[in-house]
Coordinates of C-alpha atoms in Angstrom, one line a residue:
X1 CA 35.6 -10.8 -3.6
X2 CA 36.9 -14.3 -3.4
X3 CA 34.1 -16.8 -2.8
X4 CA 36.0 -18.9 -0.4
X5 CA 34.5 -20.8 2.5
X6 CA 35.0 -17.8 4.9
X7 CA 33.3 -15.4 2.6
X8 CA 30.4 -17.7 2.0
X9 CA 29.7 -17.9 5.7
X10 CA 28.1 -14.5 5.5
X11 CA 25.3 -16.0 3.4
X12 CA 22.9 -18.9 3.8
X13 CA 20.0 -18.8 6.2
X14 CA 19.6 -15.5 7.9
X15 CA 17.1 -15.2 10.8
X16 CA 14.7 -12.3 10.8
X17 CA 15.1 -10.5 14.2
X18 CA 11.8 -8.7 14.6
X19 CA 9.5 -11.4 13.2
X20 CA 7.9 -12.1 16.6
X21 CA 7.6 -8.5 17.7
X22 CA 4.4 -6.4 17.8
X23 CA 4.6 -5.0 14.3
X24 CA 3.2 -1.4 13.7
X25 CA 5.0 -0.8 10.4
X26 CA 2.5 0.4 7.7
X27 CA 4.4 -1.6 5.1
X28 CA 3.9 -4.8 6.9
X29 CA 0.7 -5.0 9.0
X30 CA -1.5 -5.9 6.1
X31 CA 1.0 -8.2 4.5
X32 CA 1.7 -10.5 7.4
X33 CA 1.0 -14.1 6.2
X34 CA -1.8 -16.2 7.4
X35 CA -0.9 -19.7 8.6
X36 CA -2.3 -21.1 5.4
X37 CA 0.0 -18.8 3.4
X38 CA 3.0 -19.8 5.4
X39 CA 2.3 -23.4 4.5
X40 CA 1.8 -22.4 0.9
X41 CA 5.1 -20.5 0.9
X42 CA 7.0 -23.7 1.8
X43 CA 4.9 -25.9 -0.5
X44 CA 5.3 -23.6 -3.6
X45 CA 8.6 -21.9 -2.9
X46 CA 10.7 -23.7 -5.5
X47 CA 11.5 -21.5 -8.5
X48 CA 8.5 -20.8 -10.6
X49 CA 6.7 -23.9 -9.2
X50 CA 3.2 -23.2 -10.7
X51 CA 4.7 -23.0 -14.2
X52 CA 4.8 -26.8 -14.1
X53 CA 1.1 -26.7 -14.7
X54 CA 1.0 -23.9 -17.3
X55 CA -0.2 -24.5 -20.8
X56 CA 1.1 -21.2 -22.0
X57 CA -0.9 -18.6 -20.1
X58 CA -0.2 -18.7 -16.4
X59 CA -3.5 -17.1 -15.2
X60 CA -5.4 -19.8 -17.1
X61 CA -4.0 -22.6 -15.0
X62 CA -7.0 -24.6 -13.8
X63 CA -5.2 -26.7 -11.2
X64 CA -4.2 -25.2 -8.9
X65 CA -7.2 -22.9 -9.4
X66 CA -5.4 -19.8 -10.6
X67 CA -7.8 -19.2 -13.4
X68 CA -10.8 -19.2 -11.1
X69 CA -9.1 -17.0 -8.6
X70 CA -7.9 -14.4 -11.1
X71 CA -10.8 -14.3 -13.5
X72 CA -13.7 -15.0 -11.1
X73 CA -12.9 -14.4 -7.4
X74 CA -10.8 -11.2 -7.8
X75 CA -13.2 -9.4 -10.1
X76 CA -16.0 -10.2 -7.7
X77 CA -13.9 -9.1 -4.7
X78 CA -13.0 -5.7 -6.4
X79 CA -16.3 -5.4 -8.3
X80 CA -14.6 -4.7 -11.6
X81 CA -14.7 -6.5 -15.0
X82 CA -11.2 -7.8 -15.6
X83 CA -8.3 -8.6 -13.3
X84 CA -4.7 -9.6 -13.5
X85 CA -2.0 -10.3 -10.9
X86 CA 1.2 -8.3 -11.3
X87 CA 4.5 -8.0 -9.6
X88 CA 3.3 -5.1 -7.4
X89 CA 1.2 -2.0 -7.3
X90 CA 3.8 0.1 -9.1
X91 CA 3.9 -2.5 -12.0
X92 CA 0.2 -2.2 -12.2
X93 CA 0.3 1.5 -12.4
X94 CA 3.0 1.5 -15.0
X95 CA 1.0 -1.0 -17.2
X96 CA -2.0 1.3 -17.2
X97 CA 0.1 4.5 -17.8
X98 CA 2.2 2.9 -20.5
X99 CA -0.8 1.5 -22.4
X100 CA -3.2 4.3 -22.0
X101 CA -0.9 7.3 -22.8
X102 CA 1.6 8.2 -25.5
X103 CA 5.0 9.6 -24.8
X104 CA 4.7 13.3 -23.8
X105 CA 1.0 13.1 -22.7
X106 CA 0.0 14.4 -19.3
X107 CA -1.5 12.5 -16.5
X108 CA -3.0 14.1 -13.3
X109 CA -2.5 12.7 -9.8
X110 CA -2.7 13.9 -6.2
X111 CA 0.4 15.5 -4.8
X112 CA 0.4 12.9 -2.0
X113 CA 0.8 10.1 -4.6
X114 CA 3.5 7.5 -3.7
X115 CA 6.9 8.2 -5.3
X116 CA 6.4 5.0 -7.5
X117 CA 3.5 6.7 -9.2
X118 CA 5.8 9.5 -10.4
X119 CA 8.5 7.1 -11.3
X120 CA 6.1 4.9 -13.3
X121 CA 5.0 8.0 -15.2
X122 CA 8.6 9.0 -15.8
X123 CA 9.4 5.5 -17.1
X124 CA 6.5 5.8 -19.5
X125 CA 7.9 9.2 -20.5
X126 CA 4.8 11.1 -19.4
X127 CA 4.3 14.5 -17.9
X128 CA 2.6 14.9 -14.5
X129 CA 0.3 17.6 -13.2
X130 CA -0.4 17.4 -9.5
X131 CA -3.5 18.2 -7.4
X132 CA -2.6 20.0 -4.2
X133 CA -3.8 19.3 -0.7
X134 CA -4.8 21.4 2.3
X135 CA -2.2 22.5 4.8
X136 CA -1.7 21.1 8.3
X137 CA -3.2 19.4 10.2
X138 CA -5.5 17.8 7.6
X139 CA -3.5 17.4 4.4
X140 CA -6.6 16.5 2.5
X141 CA -6.4 16.3 -1.3
X142 CA -8.5 19.0 -2.9
X143 CA -11.2 17.1 -4.7
X144 CA -12.1 20.1 -7.0
X145 CA -8.4 20.4 -7.8
X146 CA -8.8 17.6 -10.3
X147 CA -11.0 19.9 -12.4
X148 CA -8.5 22.7 -12.1
X149 CA -5.6 20.4 -13.1
X150 CA -7.4 18.9 -16.1
X151 CA -8.4 22.4 -17.3
X152 CA -4.8 23.6 -17.0
X153 CA -3.6 20.7 -19.1
X154 CA -6.2 21.4 -21.7
X155 CA -5.3 25.0 -21.8
X156 CA -1.5 24.3 -22.1
X157 CA -1.7 21.4 -24.5
X158 CA -5.0 21.6 -26.3
X159 CA -6.2 18.2 -25.1
X160 CA -7.3 16.5 -22.0
X161 CA -4.9 14.4 -19.9
X162 CA -4.7 10.7 -20.9
X163 CA -5.3 9.6 -17.3
X164 CA -5.9 10.7 -13.8
X165 CA -4.9 8.9 -10.6
X166 CA -6.0 9.2 -6.9
X167 CA -4.3 7.5 -4.0
X168 CA -6.8 5.8 -1.6
X169 CA -5.6 6.3 1.1
X170 CA -2.5 8.3 0.7
X171 CA 0.6 6.6 2.1
X172 CA 1.6 9.5 4.3
X173 CA -1.4 10.4 6.3
X174 CA -3.9 7.6 5.6
X175 CA -6.5 10.1 4.3
X176 CA -9.5 8.7 2.4
X177 CA -10.6 11.2 -0.1
X178 CA -14.0 11.3 -2.0
X179 CA -13.1 9.1 -4.9
X180 CA -16.6 9.1 -6.4
X181 CA -16.6 12.9 -6.6
X182 CA -13.2 12.8 -8.3
X183 CA -14.4 10.2 -10.7
X184 CA -17.4 12.3 -11.7
X185 CA -15.1 15.3 -12.3
X186 CA -12.7 13.3 -14.4
X187 CA -15.4 11.6 -16.4
X188 CA -17.0 14.9 -17.2
X189 CA -13.8 15.6 -19.1
X190 CA -13.6 12.1 -20.6
X191 CA -10.6 11.4 -18.5
X192 CA -10.4 7.8 -17.1
X193 CA -9.5 7.4 -13.4
X194 CA -7.1 5.0 -11.8
X195 CA -7.4 4.3 -8.0
X196 CA -4.2 3.3 -6.2
X197 CA -5.5 1.2 -3.4
X198 CA -2.2 -0.3 -2.2
X199 CA -3.3 0.4 1.4
X200 CA -7.0 -0.3 1.0
X201 CA -7.5 -3.4 -1.3
X202 CA -7.4 -6.4 1.1
X203 CA -7.9 -4.3 4.3
X204 CA -11.2 -2.6 3.8
X205 CA -14.3 -2.9 1.6
X206 CA -13.5 -1.7 -1.9
X207 CA -16.0 -1.4 -4.7
X208 CA -14.5 -0.2 -7.9
X209 CA -17.8 0.4 -9.7
X210 CA -19.3 2.3 -6.8
X211 CA -16.2 4.5 -6.8
X212 CA -16.4 5.0 -10.5
X213 CA -12.9 3.6 -11.0
X214 CA -11.8 2.7 -14.5
X215 CA -8.7 1.0 -13.0
X216 CA -8.0 -0.2 -9.5
X217 CA -4.6 -1.2 -8.1
X218 CA -3.8 -3.3 -5.1
X219 CA -0.7 -4.6 -3.3
X220 CA -0.6 -8.2 -2.1
X221 CA 2.5 -7.8 0.0
X222 CA 1.2 -4.6 1.7
X223 CA -2.5 -5.4 2.2
X224 CA -3.5 -8.9 1.1
X225 CA -1.4 -11.1 3.4
X226 CA 0.8 -12.3 0.5
X227 CA 4.5 -13.0 0.0
X228 CA 5.9 -10.2 -2.2
X229 CA 6.3 -9.1 -4.7
X230 CA 2.7 -9.3 -6.0
X231 CA -0.1 -6.9 -6.9
X232 CA -3.5 -6.9 -8.5
X233 CA -4.8 -4.8 -11.3
X234 CA -8.5 -4.4 -12.0
X235 CA -9.7 -2.9 -15.3
X236 CA -13.0 -1.8 -16.6
X237 CA -14.1 -3.7 -19.7
X238 CA -13.9 -0.6 -21.9
X239 CA -10.1 -0.5 -21.5
X240 CA -9.2 -4.2 -21.0
X241 CA -8.3 -4.6 -24.7
X242 CA -5.9 -1.7 -24.4
X243 CA -4.2 -2.6 -21.1
X244 CA -4.1 -6.3 -21.8
X245 CA -3.3 -6.1 -25.5
X246 CA -1.6 -9.2 -27.0
X247 CA 1.7 -9.6 -28.7
X248 CA 1.6 -9.7 -32.5
X249 CA 4.4 -12.3 -32.5
X250 CA 3.3 -14.3 -29.5
X251 CA -0.5 -14.0 -29.5
X252 CA -1.1 -15.7 -26.2
X253 CA 1.1 -13.3 -24.4
X254 CA -0.1 -9.9 -23.0
X255 CA 2.5 -7.2 -23.7
X256 CA 2.2 -5.1 -20.5
X257 CA 2.7 -8.2 -18.4
X258 CA 5.8 -9.1 -20.4
X259 CA 4.0 -12.3 -21.4
X260 CA 3.5 -13.7 -17.9
X261 CA 2.0 -12.6 -14.6
X262 CA 3.2 -13.7 -11.2
X263 CA 4.5 -17.2 -11.0
X264 CA 5.5 -19.2 -7.9
X265 CA 5.1 -18.6 -4.2
X266 CA 3.5 -15.1 -4.3
X267 CA 0.4 -16.1 -6.2
X268 CA -0.1 -19.2 -4.1
X269 CA 0.3 -17.3 -0.8
X270 CA -2.3 -14.8 -2.1
X271 CA -4.7 -17.6 -2.9
X272 CA -4.0 -19.2 0.5
X273 CA -4.8 -16.0 2.4
X274 CA -7.7 -15.0 0.3
X275 CA -10.5 -16.5 2.5
X276 CA -9.2 -14.7 5.5
X277 CA -8.6 -11.5 3.6
X278 CA -12.2 -11.4 2.4
X279 CA -13.4 -12.0 6.0
X280 CA -11.2 -9.3 7.5
X281 CA -12.6 -6.7 5.1
X282 CA -15.9 -7.3 6.8
X283 CA -14.4 -6.4 10.1
X284 CA -13.0 -3.1 8.8
X285 CA -15.0 -0.8 11.1
X286 CA -13.6 -2.5 14.2
X287 CA -10.1 -1.7 12.8
X288 CA -11.1 1.9 12.4
X289 CA -12.4 2.0 16.0
X290 CA -9.0 0.6 17.2
X291 CA -7.2 3.3 15.2
X292 CA -9.3 6.1 16.6
X293 CA -8.8 4.7 20.1
X294 CA -5.1 4.6 19.7
X295 CA -4.9 8.1 18.2
X296 CA -6.9 9.4 21.2
X297 CA -4.7 7.7 23.7
X298 CA -1.5 9.1 22.1
X299 CA -3.1 12.6 22.1
X300 CA -3.3 12.4 25.9
X301 CA 0.5 12.0 25.8
X302 CA 1.1 15.0 23.6
X303 CA 1.6 12.9 20.5
X304 CA -0.7 14.5 17.9
X305 CA -2.1 12.7 14.8
X306 CA -2.1 14.6 11.6
X307 CA -4.5 14.0 8.7
X308 CA -8.2 13.3 8.6
X309 CA -10.0 13.6 11.9
X310 CA -11.8 11.5 13.0
X311 CA -9.6 9.1 11.2
X312 CA -10.9 6.5 8.9
X313 CA -7.9 4.3 8.3
X314 CA -5.3 2.3 10.2
X315 CA -2.3 4.2 8.7
X316 CA -1.6 7.3 10.7
X317 CA 1.0 10.1 10.9
X318 CA 2.0 11.5 14.2
X319 CA 3.9 14.6 15.4
X320 CA 5.7 13.9 18.7
X321 CA 7.4 17.0 20.1
X322 CA 7.8 15.2 23.4
X323 CA 10.0 12.5 21.9
X324 CA 11.9 15.1 19.8
X325 CA 12.6 17.1 23.0
X326 CA 13.9 13.9 24.8
X327 CA 16.1 13.1 21.8
X328 CA 18.1 16.4 22.3
X329 CA 19.5 15.1 25.5
X330 CA 19.0 11.3 25.5
X331 CA 22.1 9.1 25.5
X332 CA 21.3 7.5 22.1
X333 CA 20.1 10.9 20.6
X334 CA 17.5 10.6 18.0
X335 CA 17.9 6.7 18.0
X336 CA 16.7 6.4 21.6
X337 CA 13.0 5.8 20.7
X338 CA 13.8 3.0 18.3
X339 CA 16.0 1.3 20.9
X340 CA 13.4 1.8 23.7
X341 CA 10.7 0.2 21.5
X342 CA 13.0 -2.6 20.5
X343 CA 13.6 -3.4 24.2
X344 CA 9.8 -3.7 24.5
X345 CA 9.5 -6.0 21.5
X346 CA 7.8 -3.3 19.4
X347 CA 8.8 -2.9 15.7
X348 CA 7.8 -0.6 13.0
X349 CA 8.9 3.0 13.7
X350 CA 12.0 3.6 11.7
X351 CA 15.4 4.1 13.4
X352 CA 16.2 7.8 14.0
X353 CA 12.6 9.1 13.8
X354 CA 11.3 10.9 16.9
X355 CA 9.5 14.2 15.9
X356 CA 7.4 12.7 13.1
X357 CA 6.6 9.1 12.3
X358 CA 4.0 6.8 10.7
X359 CA 2.5 3.6 12.0
X360 CA -0.4 1.3 11.4
X361 CA -2.8 -0.3 13.9
X362 CA -4.1 -2.9 11.4
X363 CA -4.7 -6.3 12.9
X364 CA -2.5 -5.4 15.9
X365 CA -5.5 -5.8 18.3
X366 CA -6.7 -3.6 21.2
X367 CA -4.6 -5.4 23.9
X368 CA -1.3 -5.0 21.9
X369 CA -2.2 -1.4 21.0
X370 CA -2.7 -0.7 24.7
X371 CA 0.7 -2.2 25.4
X372 CA 2.2 0.1 22.7
X373 CA 0.5 3.2 24.1
X374 CA 1.6 2.2 27.6
X375 CA 5.1 1.8 26.4
X376 CA 5.1 5.3 24.9
X377 CA 3.9 6.6 28.2
X378 CA 6.6 4.7 30.1
X379 CA 9.3 5.9 27.8
X380 CA 8.2 9.5 28.3
X381 CA 8.1 9.2 32.1
X382 CA 11.5 7.4 32.2
X383 CA 13.3 10.2 30.4
X384 CA 11.5 13.0 32.1
X385 CA 12.6 11.7 35.5
X386 CA 16.1 10.7 34.4

């Protein structure tokens, strides 16, 4: 490719089309920046920016108050002993897996775990034993299945798994399983537990110690109103020396973080949004009420929510036979729903999906949710009478 003037015209500033739409994408509703974070993004967007103030360990920068945020505010927020910021939830999971287990060891995780959990284990050259879930419509992870999986690993290898993980909630159905019971089971076998809270930390009240979590993972760009990529990793004191072990050649640098945690705009947007993030977790039960209201409204249209009922999270999975039926004869085929929603300034259901789709009601608000539900009803009536 010749980088002449004509070719370069493809690049430069590119506007984001759906930025002003009603957003129901589960990947985005909890990551929408606050106004303070938008200002921070412009203020701190140059390169590494905060590294100008670093004396060698980024999370020890006193001004701006990164040290206080990482080592005081976040541990209090998560109720866990030690916290670091990372480049995302998957990087947090990998850091724990890589430091806590040796090549060839087994770890146990729910079958509904995000693909990145499996990939993180594979990158660390670990084996995975999964815990099954119930069938439709609930898809709930079998809590007692953790005992079964751990015992299977002990039987097959002669030793317990190095680690267990539970996804809270799972990213498919938004189910919130009994983490405390899972923790008790794992600890009875001396297996530490990691909680992947990519869709919970920053949205809802989370108490790592109450759950019995040895490690807790969060996602700033999914759930903490931060510019990605950024995540958080909380670790119980017992394991902090292992996960955050120092380099023998560069003793100020932590190996699993490759010597430095997040630098630049992501950490500053997380700090900027943090006061509102803390406040919104205190409003969680209103968010659950909105989700349940929306689920009920769609049920009246023949669009059925799968997963835990009554639902306890904003992330929901729906089966919509009515939209699938329409797609068989609609002019745009299976893309008709995406186009109809786009015309109504609604973004978040992936192009081409009609029979099954996920969405999130988080921070959308009852008025906008009513508009979305009304839009679904209008689309159905429009195509039934066409």
